[in-house]
Amino acid sequence: MDFTFTEDQLLFCDSVKNFLQAEITPESLRASWDTDTGRSDELWQTIVELGLTAMLVPEAQGGLGMNELDFILLAQECGRVALAEALVETALVATPLLSALVDKDPRCASLLEKIASGEIRVAVGHPANELVSDAHVADWLLLPSGDQIHLLARDQVKLVTQHSVDPSRRLFTVEWKATDETCLAGGPEGVQLLAASLNRGALGCAAQLVGLAEAMVSLTVDYTADRHQFGKAIGTNQALKHHMANCAVKSEFAKAPLYRAAYTLSKAPQNADFAVSHAKVAAGEAALLAAKNAIQSFGAMGYTWECDLHIFMKRAWALDKFWGHTGFHKNRLHQWLMNPNAKIGADKTFGIQG
Amino acid sequence: MKLSFSPEDEQFRVEVAQWLQQNLTGEFEKLKFRGGPGDEHMFPHERQRWEQKLAEGGWTCIGWPQECGGRGCSIEQQVIFNEEYARAGAPGRAGHIGEGLAGPTIIAFGSDAQKQKYLPGIVAGTELWCQGYSEPGAGSDLANVKTRARFDEAKGKWLINGQKVWTSLAHESDYCFVIARTDPDSVAHKGLGFFLVKMAQPGVEVRGIQQITGTSEFNEVFFDNAECDAEDIVGEPGDGWKVAMGLLGFERGVSTLGQQMQFQNELNAVIREARANGADHNPVIRQRIARAHAELKIMRYNSMRMLSGQGGSDGSLQKEALIYKLFWATWHRSLGELAMDVLGPDSQILEDGPYQLTRLQSMYLFVRSDTIYGGTNEIQRNIIAERGLGMPKEPKVAVQ
């Protein structure tokens, strides 16, 4: 048994982390709030050139043929910088969904090739969310209707903007019509694909939430070292140290279920419900506590628009409610645990589920 | 102990309710349930006109002594007034800083001339006040103020230089009470003065601070040789800290009653949302709503208990008052979290672009400041431990 990442996975993550931290700054995010799309085509092309959109695309379609476990650390880094571009959903949700249908419908293979090469972007709708994020910059949309999954070009749908509390997010209600031609899958297969998408979306959120939690703690630790009251740095006060210590414990402890969930999704996705919900709940709690304790430690500064903290807090509050809110995922945990056939016990720690 | 109101008090309740019903109409209709914390930027001028309407009916400063222009109401009557005021959905009081803080401070510590000059404008709702305490370097460490006041013999006035920050409603205010250092060589809480400063003058500049809500209620206030008349210092130079601390006592007194009714209105709104979207069937949400309700009741009981005891006449606090800020601020923050969890994913969608929050979103973001302003939760815990429990103070670092 080995619960660690490989040297290659860690090295790749480091290089992507460096890239993201150089390119995505609070200043660049703020500048994007005032633009029409809130997104940068140039940035997306750089992301494509780094191979990030191709990671989970099968090799046959020009991708790298990697899996969720290879991507999970990168998703965490996307959260750490509060990346607004929909990289995590593209890699973790759209790509695996299209890959699952690649033998069935020739359109999927073509789309995958173009995602890998950066020619197109694909947005994903799901009943768990009601709204579709980044639909305005997508060339194609994967949309659910009952047990079916449909593929529509952007000019086949009408987008209604829904303004978000997080100024970086771009959310839309999509008005569209399902036809036989747009349908990619349905019936039991559609149900199974939608369930898998929910798990992948929730996993991506959980990873970003852990990154956001750590980013907020890091900002706060720096601030409390600089800010002086009563003749000393406020970070010397136990009250504030304890706030940050509690956050550190939560986010560090959220990583184990997060990586566990990524592993299960890559090896046995049909059994991943419990692991994913566990990760989403733990990561959400870590991020929400970090937001609460960070703004508290920043004092009044943290409550201002000028202070960068709200960029991260608002993203955390938003992602906590996306791809299934905490209540939804807690219920999934309860339901699984109360099942008389649940495989629980010390010897089942790394079993199929649990 | 007696936990009911007398027939006279119940008669008073009818009188208040009728007056509000007859007067919170017409141009004031749109103010219903508006202008509370997090919403104070809304309708400032209409709310000041409402303040004057209240004054016409004799409903401002009802707890002040009659010789100061008040109504001399008992604690019971003030409780009743606040209950009826909130029940009617009457708006957040534009004059609350004057009525709740500046006025009582002037009554307790001010000269007769100051009382004559300033109290009538507060009672009439024509003059609004703001509070110049915090500075960039003096937040939790309030005594570390750097703003200076120097008496200019030639002009016969105090000249004030420095900067205040987080000054709520400074942009709407006519006067500001300012703590400033009268002795330039002094440190900490010694050598301070408490000044009543006119805002409309060349030496005062107000700049809004944009909050995470996208709106501005707080401000930075810059004093550049701002003038203050010789007779407008409260107490003597050097008394500033004593006066300021007395004022903080008023902040935790009767004004809490209106606040709790505001909380009740917010909790009711959360429950309405839960019923509307089915969240009330979720057992976890039900438990949290029940807890919120129970804790709000505790706050109310504690306030009644605190007010029955009345504390010192100088505004000094009893033990049960020490715990109040920590309790209500933390409760209110949890209510914000509960509201968002009740709304689920909808909680993230704005009422409208570019950044128009719904009332509950606005509440959720604003309550983040509750556990910070007026003494952070951490400072409150220190106060409870040191003053309430008598635990030893942390050794102070020598201030250079």
mmCIF file of C-alpha atoms in Angstrom, chain A residues 306, chain B residues 136 163-167 170 205-209 218-222:
data_model
loop_
_atom_site.group_PDB
_atom_site.id
_atom_site.type_symbol
_atom_site.label_atom_id
_atom_site.label_comp_id
_atom_site.label_asym_id
_atom_site.label_seq_id
_atom_site.Cartn_x
_atom_site.Cartn_y
_atom_site.Cartn_z
ATOM 1 C CA GLU A 306 -9.925 46.534 -1.386
ATOM 2 C CA PRO B 136 -5.292 52.756 11.127
ATOM 3 C CA GLN B 163 -7.018 60.078 10.580
ATOM 4 C CA LYS B 164 -9.972 58.032 11.750
ATOM 5 C CA VAL B 165 -11.233 54.921 10.014
ATOM 6 C CA TRP B 166 -14.323 52.635 9.950
ATOM 7 C CA THR B 167 -16.399 55.708 10.744
ATOM 8 C CA ALA B 170 -19.521 59.925 8.462
ATOM 9 C CA GLU B 205 -12.355 65.134 4.520
ATOM 10 C CA VAL B 206 -14.475 61.979 4.286
ATOM 11 C CA ARG B 207 -13.678 59.106 1.947
ATOM 12 C CA GLY B 208 -15.958 56.083 1.637
ATOM 13 C CA ILE B 209 -14.642 52.565 2.136
ATOM 14 C CA PHE B 218 -17.892 53.026 6.637
ATOM 15 C CA ASN B 219 -15.484 55.834 5.887
ATOM 16 C CA GLU B 220 -12.034 57.149 6.401
ATOM 17 C CA VAL B 221 -12.085 60.620 7.964
ATOM 18 C CA PHE B 222 -9.045 62.869 7.600
#
